[in-house]
C-alpha cells in the first residue's frame, strides 16, 4: 500500500488489515513508555491547508510514537492556494527528504494530484467534501472495540445530518458498507447529494422513525453557513427535526452507540451533553485517533509492503 | 528421519524428551542463579519463545510455590532494526500485564541466532519500565552472532551452517540443511 | 499570390455532387475543377477530401487580455491546421469586444496573422455584465453580425427580450451561452452520481434547459434570430427540435467534446476535463448525435478555450473551465463516425458559414469562381494527439495521447496555402 487516499481505494482487505494493526498500536499506547523505534529515520510532513489542530496533532503524535521525525507546514489559505505554488511546495519538501505527506485541503482531489508530483506516500486527512479515510478507520475501530465485532454484518448504522457536504459521511458510508453494515442516511432532501441511488444505503427523512432500531447513531455536524445557503430554514428547525435531543436519547435501544466526528455544534445537532449520553463513544473516537494513525503510518512506511518483493 | 546429515533432509537435534528435560533444567538454573524467585518475571518473545516461557514459568512455580512468578509475551516486530528493509509482519500483540520496574526479567526465546531479536526485545522492555536486570534463556543457541549478546541459560548449543533452518517446538528441534548445488 | 496551386486527386465534396477531380486555384479563387490540371504548386491530395474550409462559430482567441494562453496569431495557426479558414472570435477578452476599437483591433490582428478570417463577435451587454445593452448598432456597422455574452448567459429575462428586439431591428443574430447562474454556483461537473461520490457541486442539466426554453419563447414573441451555443443535454435538443418544427429562426451548435467525452472522466480529478457546459452522460451524447443527424443541430463548433498549464493544474474547483479544440475537431468528429463526410462538411463549413453570415466567401461549393478558402483532409488517417506539438500556445486538450481519425493535409486561405502536408506555412 503506497497511499491512503480514500476508503474505496483501500478496499475491504486493506481496511481490515489496518484495523488489526491498530490493535498493536493501541497496546503500545498502553505502555508506560508508549514509543517504538519502528519509523526511526523517516520523516512525515503535515500539509494542512484547512485549520484542524486536533487531526494534525493526532497525526504528529502518531508519527512521534513511531519515532518518525515530523515537519509541519501551516499554510495560510491566501498564499499557497494556487496550483503552481502547491506543486512547488510539494517538490521542495520532497527534496528535503520526506517519506509521507499528510494532507488536508478544501479542494477535492488534491491527494491524487500531489501523488503525481512526489514519490512520497500520501495520506488524505480530508479533501473537500470527498473523503476522510482515517476518520472512517477511527470510527470503524471504535465500533469494533465496543461491540467486539470483526464484521458489521447485520449492524444498523444511521448517519444523520449534512451528508451532502460531508467527507466523513462519504468515507464512512463506504467503510461501514464494506464491513457489512446496513447504512441509513437521515437528512432533509436539501442536505443529501442529488442522487444517491447507486450508494449502498437507504434514506430516511425523519429521524424519529429510525432511531429506535438503530445500533449506531452517527451524528454529523451542521455548519451554520448551511442556513445562509438555504439548505435549512433555520438552525432551530434543523435541531428540532434532526438533533439529538433528550427525548431521542431515551428512544435509543439500550445498547445503541452514539458517535460524532467532532467538533460539535452544541445546540444544533447535539442538544444534550454527550457525557450525559450513556452509550456515547465520542471520547473513544478521540482516544483511538492516535492508534489508528500509527497503524496507517506504519503500514505505509514501515511494514515493507512497498518494497515490491525484495527480501 | 535419518540422523545423518544428508542433503535436503532434516536432522533431529533434540527429541521431544530432550526439550522437556532442558526446560526443567533451565527452570532450576534460573531459580538457582537468582537465589529464589523474588522479583522474577518471565517474558517470552513472540512467537517462538512464548510457549517455552510459559513452560518454564510453570516449572518454576512448581519448584517455588511461595510466590507466583508472572509470565508475559513481547512482540518485538516494531523494535526490529530491519524495518523498511524487508516486509514486516506483526506477531500476536504484546501482553505484559505487570510492572517491570525493578524486576529481574528473564527473556525467553526458542532459537538464539544473530542476536538482533534479543536486542530488539531489550529495547522493547524499556517501554514497560526499567528492569533491575535482564537475563536471557534460549532453548537452542545456533551461533552466528552479529551483536555482542550472550545467553544466560541454554538448552542446547547447536552448531549450524548459517543457511540452515532451525525449528523448535515441543515435539523437538530440527535442522534443515540448505542444499547448495555445486558448492 | 500569383502562384497557381493545383490540388491533385482529391474527392471534391459539394452540396449536390461529389467527384474525384483536381482543383486549380489562382489569384484567390477557384478557377477550374477538372481532371489532369496543372499549376505552379502541385499539392498531392490522393485519398483526401477537398471541401470549403471549415468555419468555427466559437473560438476563444484570448487576445486582447490573456495572451499567455493564446494569441490571435497562434489561435489562427491552430485553426488553419485544423482545416479552418474562418474563426468567430468570442468576445470575453479583456477589454471585452463591446466597442468598435476592440473589434477593429481583433480584426486587424487576424489580418496581420493572415492565416484565417478572424470574425469578431460582439457582446450583447456592456462588459458582459448582463446589465445594459452594448452598442449593437455601432458594432454592427463595424461589421459584427453575431453577438453573445459567451462565458456567461444573459440572466435577466427582460434585458434579453430587449436585446432580441433590438437585434431584430438590426438584422443580426444573438448567440446564447445557456446557463442559469443561480443554479450552477461553484459547480465543477455535471450533476450526476459521479459528483455525488466526489462531493463536488454539480451543474444540473436544467440550468441549461431553463434558459433554452426561455429564449425559445422570447424568440417566439420577438421574431429575432437566435443561435444556441454548445448545447449539451438531451432535453435541450428536444426543445430546439420542437422550436424548429414551429418554424422559429433558431440555430444550434454542439462541440466535438460534448459528442465524445462523458462526465465519468472527472473522476480522474484532472481539470483538463472541466468545461462549461460540463461533460454529460452517454445518454446526452446519443441525443446530441441524433440531433446532428436530423438537422436539429446545425453546426459543430469547437469552443476552443486555451488556458495556461499552471491554471489547469489547479484542483477541480479552482481550475478555469475550457478545452482546446481547433486542431482536434475533425479527428474527433470522424472518429465518432456518426455521419457521412458530406454531413461533416455541412456541419463544419456550410452551415456555420451561413450562421456567421460569411457565406459569400466561406462555405461555398468548390467550383470555378468560388473564393479559394478550402480544406483538404484525409478522412482515414489515424494520428495520436501530443499536446506539446499542437500549434496552440496552451496544451489543455482532453485528447492527449488519444488516437483520432481524420487529419487535415492542406488548407488554402484566400488562394494561399496556409498548411501544406500538415505543416503550417507561416
mmCIF file of C-alpha atoms in Angstrom, chain C residues 33-321:
data_model
loop_
_atom_site.group_PDB
_atom_site.id
_atom_site.type_symbol
_atom_site.label_atom_id
_atom_site.label_comp_id
_atom_site.label_asym_id
_atom_site.label_seq_id
_atom_site.Cartn_x
_atom_site.Cartn_y
_atom_site.Cartn_z
ATOM 1 C CA UNK C 33 -12.340 21.785 -61.255
ATOM 2 C CA UNK C 34 -11.462 19.004 -63.701
ATOM 3 C CA UNK C 35 -9.074 16.125 -64.177
ATOM 4 C CA UNK C 36 -5.372 16.469 -65.018
ATOM 5 C CA UNK C 37 -4.891 20.107 -64.207
ATOM 6 C CA UNK C 38 -1.502 21.755 -64.000
ATOM 7 C CA UNK C 39 -0.214 24.592 -61.880
ATOM 8 C CA UNK C 40 2.877 26.133 -60.247
ATOM 9 C CA UNK C 41 2.402 24.346 -56.948
ATOM 10 C CA UNK C 42 1.015 20.805 -57.042
ATOM 11 C CA UNK C 43 -0.393 19.554 -53.781
ATOM 12 C CA UNK C 44 -0.935 15.831 -53.658
ATOM 13 C CA UNK C 45 -4.347 15.046 -52.249
ATOM 14 C CA UNK C 46 -4.919 11.456 -53.256
ATOM 15 C CA UNK C 47 -7.222 9.677 -50.859
ATOM 16 C CA UNK C 48 -8.312 13.033 -49.480
ATOM 17 C CA UNK C 49 -11.483 15.061 -49.445
ATOM 18 C CA UNK C 50 -11.462 18.679 -50.586
ATOM 19 C CA UNK C 51 -14.259 20.968 -49.484
ATOM 20 C CA UNK C 52 -14.808 24.550 -48.492
ATOM 21 C CA UNK C 53 -12.713 25.424 -45.486
ATOM 22 C CA UNK C 54 -14.189 24.932 -42.037
ATOM 23 C CA UNK C 55 -15.794 27.789 -40.162
ATOM 24 C CA UNK C 56 -15.694 27.793 -36.382
ATOM 25 C CA UNK C 57 -18.553 29.686 -34.779
ATOM 26 C CA UNK C 58 -16.944 29.584 -31.381
ATOM 27 C CA UNK C 59 -13.255 30.165 -30.648
ATOM 28 C CA UNK C 60 -11.647 31.935 -27.728
ATOM 29 C CA UNK C 61 -8.532 33.589 -29.091
ATOM 30 C CA UNK C 62 -7.742 35.290 -25.803
ATOM 31 C CA UNK C 63 -6.282 38.425 -27.353
ATOM 32 C CA UNK C 64 -6.520 41.094 -26.015
ATOM 33 C CA UNK C 65 -6.019 40.298 -22.331
ATOM 34 C CA UNK C 66 -4.773 36.750 -21.915
ATOM 35 C CA UNK C 67 -2.004 36.408 -24.430
ATOM 36 C CA UNK C 68 -0.133 33.912 -22.280
ATOM 37 C CA UNK C 69 -2.835 31.375 -23.098
ATOM 38 C CA UNK C 70 -3.190 32.165 -26.816
ATOM 39 C CA UNK C 71 -2.865 34.997 -29.300
ATOM 40 C CA UNK C 72 -4.874 35.685 -32.400
ATOM 41 C CA UNK C 73 -1.864 34.517 -34.386
ATOM 42 C CA UNK C 74 -1.318 31.228 -32.552
ATOM 43 C CA UNK C 75 -5.066 30.581 -32.490
ATOM 44 C CA UNK C 76 -5.272 31.256 -36.201
ATOM 45 C CA UNK C 77 -2.450 28.845 -36.836
ATOM 46 C CA UNK C 78 -4.180 26.193 -34.778
ATOM 47 C CA UNK C 79 -7.322 26.859 -36.782
ATOM 48 C CA UNK C 80 -5.541 26.576 -40.115
ATOM 49 C CA UNK C 81 -4.011 23.255 -39.049
ATOM 50 C CA UNK C 82 -7.489 22.121 -38.134
ATOM 51 C CA UNK C 83 -8.779 22.957 -41.613
ATOM 52 C CA UNK C 84 -10.424 26.234 -40.651
ATOM 53 C CA UNK C 85 -10.436 29.275 -42.885
ATOM 54 C CA UNK C 86 -12.648 31.407 -40.642
ATOM 55 C CA UNK C 87 -12.976 31.712 -36.873
ATOM 56 C CA UNK C 88 -15.624 33.640 -34.991
ATOM 57 C CA UNK C 89 -13.704 35.186 -32.091
ATOM 58 C CA UNK C 90 -15.620 35.131 -28.821
ATOM 59 C CA UNK C 91 -15.911 38.480 -27.037
ATOM 60 C CA UNK C 92 -14.846 37.589 -23.497
ATOM 61 C CA UNK C 93 -11.495 39.245 -23.981
ATOM 62 C CA UNK C 94 -10.032 41.918 -21.754
ATOM 63 C CA UNK C 95 -11.157 44.538 -22.644
ATOM 64 C CA UNK C 96 -14.244 42.762 -23.968
ATOM 65 C CA UNK C 97 -15.391 43.099 -27.533
ATOM 66 C CA UNK C 98 -18.108 45.633 -26.774
ATOM 67 C CA UNK C 99 -16.568 48.616 -28.549
ATOM 68 C CA UNK C 100 -15.532 49.337 -32.105
ATOM 69 C CA UNK C 101 -11.928 49.883 -31.021
ATOM 70 C CA UNK C 102 -11.578 46.349 -29.723
ATOM 71 C CA UNK C 103 -13.493 44.849 -32.665
ATOM 72 C CA UNK C 104 -11.165 46.605 -35.112
ATOM 73 C CA UNK C 105 -8.125 45.534 -33.126
ATOM 74 C CA UNK C 106 -9.134 41.893 -33.210
ATOM 75 C CA UNK C 107 -9.900 42.011 -36.893
ATOM 76 C CA UNK C 108 -6.579 43.698 -37.636
ATOM 77 C CA UNK C 109 -4.624 41.159 -35.647
ATOM 78 C CA UNK C 110 -6.364 38.474 -37.625
ATOM 79 C CA UNK C 111 -5.409 40.109 -40.897
ATOM 80 C CA UNK C 112 -1.856 40.534 -39.775
ATOM 81 C CA UNK C 113 -1.577 36.857 -38.960
ATOM 82 C CA UNK C 114 -3.115 36.144 -42.343
ATOM 83 C CA UNK C 115 -3.992 32.531 -41.618
ATOM 84 C CA UNK C 116 -7.785 32.618 -41.268
ATOM 85 C CA UNK C 117 -10.576 35.141 -41.399
ATOM 86 C CA UNK C 118 -10.958 36.264 -37.812
ATOM 87 C CA UNK C 119 -14.572 37.350 -37.450
ATOM 88 C CA UNK C 120 -15.019 39.188 -34.159
ATOM 89 C CA UNK C 121 -18.316 38.690 -32.360
ATOM 90 C CA UNK C 122 -19.692 41.465 -30.183
ATOM 91 C CA UNK C 123 -21.030 41.434 -26.643
ATOM 92 C CA UNK C 124 -24.756 41.588 -26.045
ATOM 93 C CA UNK C 125 -24.315 43.580 -22.859
ATOM 94 C CA UNK C 126 -21.717 46.140 -21.888
ATOM 95 C CA UNK C 127 -18.701 44.451 -20.443
ATOM 96 C CA UNK C 128 -20.697 41.219 -20.499
ATOM 97 C CA UNK C 129 -22.046 42.350 -17.172
ATOM 98 C CA UNK C 130 -25.617 41.480 -18.075
ATOM 99 C CA UNK C 131 -26.935 44.883 -17.021
ATOM 100 C CA UNK C 132 -27.262 47.103 -20.051
ATOM 101 C CA UNK C 133 -27.072 46.612 -23.789
ATOM 102 C CA UNK C 134 -23.816 47.012 -25.660
ATOM 103 C CA UNK C 135 -23.858 49.455 -28.600
ATOM 104 C CA UNK C 136 -25.013 46.774 -31.032
ATOM 105 C CA UNK C 137 -25.893 49.158 -33.859
ATOM 106 C CA UNK C 138 -22.443 50.734 -33.774
ATOM 107 C CA UNK C 139 -20.805 47.342 -33.661
ATOM 108 C CA UNK C 140 -22.912 46.020 -36.494
ATOM 109 C CA UNK C 141 -21.819 48.969 -38.595
ATOM 110 C CA UNK C 142 -18.277 47.871 -37.836
ATOM 111 C CA UNK C 143 -19.173 44.539 -39.382
ATOM 112 C CA UNK C 144 -20.283 42.440 -36.431
ATOM 113 C CA UNK C 145 -23.106 40.040 -37.255
ATOM 114 C CA UNK C 146 -23.086 37.735 -34.221
ATOM 115 C CA UNK C 147 -23.483 38.899 -30.623
ATOM 116 C CA UNK C 148 -23.021 36.900 -27.475
ATOM 117 C CA UNK C 149 -22.004 37.275 -23.833
ATOM 118 C CA UNK C 150 -20.401 33.830 -24.042
ATOM 119 C CA UNK C 151 -18.618 32.762 -20.970
ATOM 120 C CA UNK C 152 -21.938 33.648 -19.367
ATOM 121 C CA UNK C 153 -25.577 33.666 -20.319
ATOM 122 C CA UNK C 154 -27.716 36.792 -20.118
ATOM 123 C CA UNK C 155 -29.523 36.168 -16.825
ATOM 124 C CA UNK C 156 -32.118 38.929 -16.901
ATOM 125 C CA UNK C 157 -35.113 37.855 -18.994
ATOM 126 C CA UNK C 158 -36.339 41.392 -19.557
ATOM 127 C CA UNK C 159 -32.918 42.502 -20.765
ATOM 128 C CA UNK C 160 -32.704 39.507 -23.090
ATOM 129 C CA UNK C 161 -36.063 40.378 -24.533
ATOM 130 C CA UNK C 162 -34.883 43.946 -25.251
ATOM 131 C CA UNK C 163 -31.689 42.601 -26.777
ATOM 132 C CA UNK C 164 -33.632 40.329 -29.117
ATOM 133 C CA UNK C 165 -35.992 43.090 -30.173
ATOM 134 C CA UNK C 166 -33.062 45.409 -30.853
ATOM 135 C CA UNK C 167 -31.225 42.694 -32.733
ATOM 136 C CA UNK C 168 -34.212 42.049 -34.930
ATOM 137 C CA UNK C 169 -34.174 45.659 -35.959
ATOM 138 C CA UNK C 170 -30.518 45.384 -36.930
ATOM 139 C CA UNK C 171 -30.791 42.052 -38.682
ATOM 140 C CA UNK C 172 -28.080 40.478 -36.569
ATOM 141 C CA UNK C 173 -28.035 37.199 -34.685
ATOM 142 C CA UNK C 174 -27.747 36.754 -30.936
ATOM 143 C CA UNK C 175 -25.979 33.687 -29.612
ATOM 144 C CA UNK C 176 -26.620 32.435 -26.097
ATOM 145 C CA UNK C 177 -24.467 30.538 -23.618
ATOM 146 C CA UNK C 178 -27.363 28.920 -21.775
ATOM 147 C CA UNK C 179 -26.621 28.771 -18.068
ATOM 148 C CA UNK C 180 -28.828 29.953 -15.235
ATOM 149 C CA UNK C 181 -26.061 31.123 -12.935
ATOM 150 C CA UNK C 182 -28.081 30.752 -9.741
ATOM 151 C CA UNK C 183 -28.247 27.004 -10.294
ATOM 152 C CA UNK C 184 -24.580 26.470 -11.034
ATOM 153 C CA UNK C 185 -22.785 28.265 -8.210
ATOM 154 C CA UNK C 186 -19.445 26.599 -7.582
ATOM 155 C CA UNK C 187 -20.317 23.807 -9.984
ATOM 156 C CA UNK C 188 -17.476 21.809 -11.368
ATOM 157 C CA UNK C 189 -19.069 18.986 -13.340
ATOM 158 C CA UNK C 190 -22.432 17.627 -14.429
ATOM 159 C CA UNK C 191 -24.820 16.959 -11.568
ATOM 160 C CA UNK C 192 -24.785 13.188 -11.564
ATOM 161 C CA UNK C 193 -23.825 10.194 -9.490
ATOM 162 C CA UNK C 194 -20.134 10.859 -10.077
ATOM 163 C CA UNK C 195 -20.313 14.297 -8.481
ATOM 164 C CA UNK C 196 -22.243 12.762 -5.611
ATOM 165 C CA UNK C 197 -19.295 10.441 -4.981
ATOM 166 C CA UNK C 198 -16.749 13.218 -5.264
ATOM 167 C CA UNK C 199 -18.627 15.635 -3.055
ATOM 168 C CA UNK C 200 -18.458 18.373 -5.672
ATOM 169 C CA UNK C 201 -21.245 20.832 -6.508
ATOM 170 C CA UNK C 202 -22.951 19.836 -9.725
ATOM 171 C CA UNK C 203 -24.100 21.713 -12.832
ATOM 172 C CA UNK C 204 -27.631 20.418 -13.312
ATOM 173 C CA UNK C 205 -28.972 19.946 -16.835
ATOM 174 C CA UNK C 206 -31.914 22.205 -16.091
ATOM 175 C CA UNK C 207 -29.545 25.147 -15.676
ATOM 176 C CA UNK C 208 -29.050 24.947 -19.439
ATOM 177 C CA UNK C 209 -32.550 23.788 -20.381
ATOM 178 C CA UNK C 210 -34.369 26.526 -18.486
ATOM 179 C CA UNK C 211 -32.547 29.194 -20.477
ATOM 180 C CA UNK C 212 -33.003 27.327 -23.761
ATOM 181 C CA UNK C 213 -36.726 27.204 -23.059
ATOM 182 C CA UNK C 214 -36.836 30.845 -22.008
ATOM 183 C CA UNK C 215 -35.003 32.099 -25.063
ATOM 184 C CA UNK C 216 -37.050 29.980 -27.468
ATOM 185 C CA UNK C 217 -40.153 31.650 -26.095
ATOM 186 C CA UNK C 218 -38.520 35.070 -26.300
ATOM 187 C CA UNK C 219 -37.673 34.387 -29.938
ATOM 188 C CA UNK C 220 -41.259 33.383 -30.474
ATOM 189 C CA UNK C 221 -42.545 36.741 -29.330
ATOM 190 C CA UNK C 222 -39.760 38.928 -30.767
ATOM 191 C CA UNK C 223 -39.030 37.203 -34.072
ATOM 192 C CA UNK C 224 -35.274 37.728 -33.756
ATOM 193 C CA UNK C 225 -32.689 35.142 -34.789
ATOM 194 C CA UNK C 226 -31.077 33.117 -32.059
ATOM 195 C CA UNK C 227 -28.148 30.734 -32.127
ATOM 196 C CA UNK C 228 -27.654 28.377 -29.185
ATOM 197 C CA UNK C 229 -24.011 27.832 -28.306
ATOM 198 C CA UNK C 230 -22.610 24.464 -27.177
ATOM 199 C CA UNK C 231 -25.817 22.539 -26.433
ATOM 200 C CA UNK C 232 -25.066 19.633 -24.161
ATOM 201 C CA UNK C 233 -28.222 17.907 -22.923
ATOM 202 C CA UNK C 234 -30.895 15.641 -24.311
ATOM 203 C CA UNK C 235 -33.689 17.925 -23.263
ATOM 204 C CA UNK C 236 -32.015 20.940 -24.880
ATOM 205 C CA UNK C 237 -32.029 19.033 -28.177
ATOM 206 C CA UNK C 238 -35.722 18.190 -27.737
ATOM 207 C CA UNK C 239 -36.587 21.827 -27.041
ATOM 208 C CA UNK C 240 -34.742 23.057 -30.133
ATOM 209 C CA UNK C 241 -36.269 20.318 -32.263
ATOM 210 C CA UNK C 242 -39.771 21.422 -31.259
ATOM 211 C CA UNK C 243 -38.876 25.075 -31.807
ATOM 212 C CA UNK C 244 -37.672 24.354 -35.320
ATOM 213 C CA UNK C 245 -40.820 22.404 -36.058
ATOM 214 C CA UNK C 246 -42.671 25.598 -35.157
ATOM 215 C CA UNK C 247 -40.584 27.417 -37.738
ATOM 216 C CA UNK C 248 -38.708 29.662 -35.341
ATOM 217 C CA UNK C 249 -35.439 31.282 -36.565
ATOM 218 C CA UNK C 250 -33.236 29.219 -34.300
ATOM 219 C CA UNK C 251 -29.934 27.501 -34.935
ATOM 220 C CA UNK C 252 -27.758 25.448 -32.631
ATOM 221 C CA UNK C 253 -24.214 24.111 -32.336
ATOM 222 C CA UNK C 254 -22.507 21.318 -30.438
ATOM 223 C CA UNK C 255 -18.843 20.841 -29.596
ATOM 224 C CA UNK C 256 -16.743 17.789 -30.507
ATOM 225 C CA UNK C 257 -16.031 17.141 -26.827
ATOM 226 C CA UNK C 258 -19.708 17.012 -25.967
ATOM 227 C CA UNK C 259 -20.070 14.364 -28.654
ATOM 228 C CA UNK C 260 -17.272 12.174 -27.406
ATOM 229 C CA UNK C 261 -16.460 12.560 -23.699
ATOM 230 C CA UNK C 262 -18.573 11.773 -20.654
ATOM 231 C CA UNK C 263 -18.779 13.007 -17.078
ATOM 232 C CA UNK C 264 -17.042 9.940 -15.641
ATOM 233 C CA UNK C 265 -13.730 11.371 -16.811
ATOM 234 C CA UNK C 266 -13.886 13.868 -13.963
ATOM 235 C CA UNK C 267 -13.278 11.015 -11.529
ATOM 236 C CA UNK C 268 -9.637 11.267 -12.551
ATOM 237 C CA UNK C 269 -9.535 14.660 -10.775
ATOM 238 C CA UNK C 270 -7.913 16.022 -13.935
ATOM 239 C CA UNK C 271 -9.063 19.581 -14.605
ATOM 240 C CA UNK C 272 -8.463 19.174 -18.307
ATOM 241 C CA UNK C 273 -11.959 17.662 -18.349
ATOM 242 C CA UNK C 274 -13.530 20.634 -16.637
ATOM 243 C CA UNK C 275 -15.550 22.651 -19.126
ATOM 244 C CA UNK C 276 -18.692 24.795 -19.330
ATOM 245 C CA UNK C 277 -21.210 23.367 -20.013
ATOM 246 C CA UNK C 278 -19.812 20.246 -18.411
ATOM 247 C CA UNK C 279 -19.301 16.840 -19.959
ATOM 248 C CA UNK C 280 -22.544 14.950 -19.636
ATOM 249 C CA UNK C 281 -23.821 11.398 -19.842
ATOM 250 C CA UNK C 282 -23.755 8.781 -22.576
ATOM 251 C CA UNK C 283 -27.486 9.304 -22.981
ATOM 252 C CA UNK C 284 -26.958 13.006 -23.658
ATOM 253 C CA UNK C 285 -24.310 12.158 -26.238
ATOM 254 C CA UNK C 286 -26.729 9.863 -28.047
ATOM 255 C CA UNK C 287 -29.362 12.601 -28.123
ATOM 256 C CA UNK C 288 -26.866 15.163 -29.429
ATOM 257 C CA UNK C 289 -25.784 12.827 -32.217
ATOM 258 C CA UNK C 290 -29.423 12.226 -33.134
ATOM 259 C CA UNK C 291 -29.841 15.984 -33.220
ATOM 260 C CA UNK C 292 -26.948 16.289 -35.638
ATOM 261 C CA UNK C 293 -28.360 13.649 -37.909
ATOM 262 C CA UNK C 294 -31.876 15.029 -38.102
ATOM 263 C CA UNK C 295 -30.872 18.647 -38.566
ATOM 264 C CA UNK C 296 -31.881 19.891 -35.123
ATOM 265 C CA UNK C 297 -28.272 20.876 -34.558
ATOM 266 C CA UNK C 298 -26.845 22.874 -37.437
ATOM 267 C CA UNK C 299 -23.178 23.113 -36.708
ATOM 268 C CA UNK C 300 -20.194 21.710 -34.911
ATOM 269 C CA UNK C 301 -18.241 24.450 -33.170
ATOM 270 C CA UNK C 302 -15.110 23.913 -31.116
ATOM 271 C CA UNK C 303 -15.434 26.327 -28.155
ATOM 272 C CA UNK C 304 -11.635 26.346 -28.324
ATOM 273 C CA UNK C 305 -10.675 27.611 -24.844
ATOM 274 C CA UNK C 306 -6.944 27.732 -24.146
ATOM 275 C CA UNK C 307 -5.633 28.043 -20.586
ATOM 276 C CA UNK C 308 -2.036 28.135 -19.379
ATOM 277 C CA UNK C 309 -0.761 24.843 -17.987
ATOM 278 C CA UNK C 310 -0.442 26.067 -14.421
ATOM 279 C CA UNK C 311 -4.069 27.185 -14.380
ATOM 280 C CA UNK C 312 -5.232 23.780 -15.494
ATOM 281 C CA UNK C 313 -3.011 22.089 -12.931
ATOM 282 C CA UNK C 314 -5.144 23.506 -10.170
ATOM 283 C CA UNK C 315 -7.692 21.413 -8.340
ATOM 284 C CA UNK C 316 -11.086 20.853 -9.916
ATOM 285 C CA UNK C 317 -12.828 23.574 -8.001
ATOM 286 C CA UNK C 318 -10.218 26.242 -8.757
ATOM 287 C CA UNK C 319 -9.209 25.471 -12.327
ATOM 288 C CA UNK C 320 -10.827 27.518 -15.113
ATOM 289 C CA UNK C 321 -13.150 25.540 -17.399
#
